[in-house]
Amino acid sequence: MSAREVIIVGGGVGGLCAALALRRAGLQVKVYERAEDYQTLGAGLSLWPNAMWAFSLLGLADEVAHRGARWRQTVMHRWDGKVLSRLDVNALCEELGQPTVTLLRADLQQVLLRALGPENVRMAAACTGFQVEGDEVRVEFADGQQARGDCLIGADGLRSVIRQQLRPESRVRYSGRTSWRGIVNVPTELIPEGSQFELYGQGTRFGICHLGRGPEGTWRMYWFLMARAPEGGRDEEGGHREAVLRHVRGWMAPVESLVQATRESDILRTDIHDLEPLSRWGEGPVTLLGDAAHAMVTDLAQGACQAIEDALVLAKHLREGGDLRQALRAYEARRRPRTKHVADMSRRAGSLRYLRNPVARWSRDVLMRALPHAVALQQLRSVVAHDFLA
Ligand SMILES: Cc1cc2nc3c(=O)[nH]c(=O)nc-3n(C[C@H](O)[C@H](O)[C@H](O)COP(=O)(O)OP(=O)(O)OC[C@H]3O[C@@H](n4cnc5c(N)ncnc54)[C@H](O)[C@@H]3O)c2cc1C
């Protein structure tokens, strides 16, 4: 392959991983990111063994694992504390030889940016579109600048401008749910180290996990609340915490106290969308990666993990040489079924979690208690154990 330069639009987890993997495959890469700076404001991110395996291939697994905390078991509860089931995540991790790690998204971005070299990312570069001119792609930016390369990767997220130009018919779907995410440092571990607690309420789900140690011996905790809500809903100025508390008053400890302890500025609210599966991703020297290609609902915590898989598979195809356009089509053919499977499973998981009807919830809870552990583990294995490079 004789690609002079690969242009990546979007410097999120997917774009940065793609840049790293492509550089290691011997290509020249430049990333163009719309934001002026990487936000330190945070949210947590879970990286399952499929993503950690990718990081081990990039030589970053130890550093990534060191920045976060191990996730060893999930304990699912009804809102009032009754245990519905437990999942031994560690057993699966040991079988697969990779951990599951939760960490601050900003910490992961820092690790990636440092490994890539910040000089390879142009910040404040908002792409507005592209033109294919012969063998070249010309990419245009809002400030009037342009970039030229042999290949363009649209890694610009859910509202991708690259996808909108390639596939104007693509459709972003609202899941019917919004999310609040909070980060807080607390003096004690609150839940057993290595555990993720999930609690189910009426159309709501609350999660708690560790993200490693905070300053001065504190524990850095990440929590999230998913709740049914109309699309585009907003909390009053300074009202995120109160909005969350309205959903979780009276819930099992430490839910309320954790939310109470979180600074308003450390809570994010985001509506949850996914992308209707695309029948084709790219065209000519242009393709898509990550959420731009296959945004999925968050119920399996796999969106970023799949973007990371994309990055490694893309690098494998471009490294293998031959015709650039054929290599991009081979990458897409490889990734479309896999990401559709994970997106479908995520939607299915979501369809059982936010039930409001008391009879349906009772039946779901009975099912959760009755589901054999081996079956639950097998469902998870089919997502996180995929040998995506084979
Ligand atoms: C509440 C919530 C919890 C989640 N939890 C998890 C989890 O635990 N594990 C997991 O694997 N996934 C999780 N996800 C999903 C994950 O966040 C996404 O799948 C992941 O961020 C996708 O990465 P990406 O690089 O494709 O897109 P993004 O992270 O969206 O990055 C796209 C980048 O492109 C930039 N950009 C956008 N437009 C332009 C433009 N025109 N020009 C230049 N740059 C542009 C953006 O600024 C951004 O930096 C979660 C998502 C949500 C909403």
XYZ file of N, CA and C and ligand atoms in Angstrom, residues 9-16 32-35 38 43-48 71 105 109 125-128 141 155-162 179-181 222 224 226 270-272 289-292 294-296 298 300-308, ligand 1:
236
model
N -10.969 12.226 10.605
C -11.771 13.325 11.154
C -12.413 12.809 12.432
N -12.099 13.453 13.562
C -12.620 13.036 14.861
C -11.523 12.404 15.694
N -11.207 13.038 16.803
C -10.140 12.553 17.684
C -10.702 12.035 18.991
N -11.819 11.293 18.924
C -12.330 10.606 20.120
C -11.554 9.310 20.312
N -12.090 8.432 21.150
C -11.396 7.167 21.415
C -11.146 6.416 20.109
N -12.172 6.359 19.233
C -12.036 5.618 17.979
C -10.989 6.227 17.064
N -11.043 7.537 16.866
C -10.109 8.215 15.952
C -8.676 8.102 16.446
N -8.470 8.280 17.758
C -7.104 8.216 18.297
C -6.557 6.789 18.202
N -7.903 15.235 12.797
C -8.491 16.578 12.857
C -9.664 16.534 13.823
N -9.557 17.273 14.907
C -10.566 17.213 15.975
C -11.239 18.586 16.123
N -12.565 18.561 16.195
C -13.337 19.810 16.273
C -13.121 20.571 17.586
N -13.008 19.829 18.696
C -12.907 20.498 20.005
C -11.608 21.300 20.097
N -9.310 18.802 24.897
C -10.008 17.625 25.397
C -10.618 17.966 26.750
N -16.606 11.377 32.571
C -17.486 10.238 32.654
C -16.578 9.032 32.709
N -17.116 7.946 33.225
C -16.332 6.712 33.255
C -16.559 5.922 31.988
N -15.676 4.997 31.756
C -15.765 4.152 30.575
C -15.349 2.753 30.991
N -16.116 1.758 30.570
C -15.732 0.377 30.855
C -15.102 -0.216 29.615
N -13.973 -0.850 29.802
C -13.271 -1.480 28.684
C -13.236 -2.974 28.936
N -13.931 -3.712 28.109
C -14.071 -5.149 28.278
C -12.851 -5.861 27.670
N -12.911 -4.495 37.104
C -14.325 -4.825 37.320
C -14.374 -6.351 37.370
N -12.805 8.584 31.196
C -12.611 8.730 29.743
C -11.457 9.688 29.452
N -8.118 9.134 27.140
C -7.744 10.027 26.036
C -6.307 10.532 26.200
N -10.391 21.886 14.644
C -10.528 21.669 13.195
C -11.885 21.008 12.948
N -12.892 21.839 12.726
C -14.251 21.310 12.519
C -14.463 21.029 11.042
N -14.555 19.758 10.704
C -14.730 19.378 9.299
C -16.137 19.744 8.836
N -16.239 20.250 7.608
C -17.559 20.575 7.059
C -17.926 19.669 5.885
N -12.593 22.436 6.186
C -12.840 22.772 7.592
C -13.535 24.128 7.698
N -14.351 9.428 11.780
C -14.486 8.904 13.153
C -15.097 10.008 14.009
N -16.077 10.701 13.416
C -16.596 11.913 14.037
C -17.921 11.700 14.757
N -18.129 10.497 15.256
C -19.183 10.294 16.240
C -20.594 10.193 15.681
N -21.535 10.168 16.622
C -22.959 9.935 16.309
C -23.492 10.859 15.204
N -23.124 12.139 15.263
C -23.664 13.124 14.286
C -22.661 13.382 13.170
N -21.918 12.374 12.795
C -20.834 12.477 11.817
C -21.201 13.269 10.553
N -20.403 14.274 10.236
C -20.635 15.004 8.971
C -20.160 14.162 7.783
N -19.160 13.314 8.032
C -18.671 12.451 6.938
C -19.783 11.465 6.560
N -29.495 9.852 30.155
C -28.552 9.362 31.175
C -27.969 10.540 31.946
N -27.689 10.287 33.215
C -26.874 11.213 34.009
C -25.672 10.424 34.485
N -24.496 11.029 34.391
C -23.277 10.353 34.857
C -22.553 11.267 35.821
N -17.731 6.180 40.108
C -18.504 6.583 38.936
C -19.904 6.038 39.127
N -24.050 6.123 37.342
C -24.904 6.593 36.247
C -26.347 6.260 36.546
N -29.896 5.785 34.253
C -30.606 5.773 32.965
C -32.090 5.836 33.289
N -26.879 13.179 29.188
C -26.784 12.871 27.752
C -27.956 11.988 27.344
N -28.658 12.359 26.297
C -29.685 11.470 25.742
C -29.009 10.279 25.059
N -29.674 9.130 25.091
C -29.082 7.921 24.502
C -29.714 7.631 23.129
N -15.846 4.897 11.017
C -15.314 4.102 12.128
C -15.995 4.558 13.426
N -16.227 3.618 14.329
C -16.781 3.974 15.645
C -18.236 4.388 15.555
N -18.627 5.304 16.440
C -20.029 5.731 16.489
C -20.516 6.288 15.148
N -19.638 6.867 14.364
C -20.048 7.398 13.052
C -20.646 6.285 12.199
N -21.637 3.029 13.616
C -22.507 2.053 14.281
C -22.816 2.439 15.724
N -23.169 3.693 15.983
C -23.485 4.083 17.368
C -24.530 3.124 17.924
N -24.322 2.700 19.161
C -25.235 1.725 19.768
C -25.684 2.212 21.143
N -26.225 2.055 25.198
C -25.100 1.821 26.107
C -25.252 0.556 26.953
N -24.678 -2.569 26.839
C -23.602 -3.549 27.018
C -22.253 -2.851 27.204
N -22.266 -1.527 27.287
C -21.024 -0.750 27.458
C -19.990 -1.168 26.410
N -20.408 -1.172 25.153
C -19.536 -1.685 24.090
C -19.236 -0.659 22.991
N -19.845 0.528 23.036
C -19.648 1.476 21.924
C -18.185 1.780 21.674
N -17.475 2.171 22.729
C -16.060 2.516 22.566
C -15.246 1.246 22.282
N -15.610 0.140 22.937
C -14.877 -1.124 22.705
C -14.955 -1.507 21.228
N -16.116 -1.298 20.614
C -16.256 -1.640 19.194
C -15.465 -0.672 18.310
N -15.415 0.585 18.707
C -14.606 1.557 17.942
C -13.133 1.139 17.976
N -12.708 0.616 19.123
C -11.308 0.185 19.276
C -11.050 -1.056 18.406
C -23.834 7.412 28.932
C -22.857 6.660 28.084
C -22.072 5.667 28.652
C -21.196 4.928 27.855
N -20.426 3.973 28.433
C -19.594 3.221 27.655
C -18.762 2.220 28.240
O -18.752 2.041 29.461
N -17.980 1.462 27.416
C -17.951 1.658 26.069
O -17.226 0.925 25.365
N -18.705 2.622 25.497
C -19.513 3.410 26.245
N -20.259 4.403 25.688
C -20.184 4.604 24.227
C -18.952 5.411 23.845
O -18.961 6.627 24.533
C -18.919 5.672 22.347
O -19.267 4.535 21.634
C -17.505 6.106 21.957
O -17.199 7.332 22.544
C -17.390 6.203 20.439
O -16.120 6.710 20.117
P -15.909 7.508 18.751
O -14.486 7.927 18.759
O -16.434 6.706 17.633
O -16.883 8.758 18.856
P -16.816 9.976 19.867
O -16.329 9.558 21.199
O -18.159 10.638 19.794
O -15.728 10.927 19.245
C -15.984 11.651 18.060
C -15.020 12.816 18.024
O -15.197 13.501 16.798
C -15.220 14.885 17.036
N -15.993 15.505 15.970
C -17.336 15.481 15.799
N -17.674 16.158 14.694
C -16.513 16.617 14.152
C -16.219 17.388 12.991
N -17.189 17.858 12.179
N -14.924 17.683 12.713
C -13.913 17.220 13.533
N -14.151 16.500 14.640
C -15.449 16.197 14.950
C -15.852 15.028 18.409
O -15.505 16.263 19.006
C -15.270 13.823 19.129
O -14.050 14.126 19.766
C -21.113 5.190 26.462
C -21.879 6.210 25.888
C -22.736 6.949 26.694
C -23.553 8.048 26.051
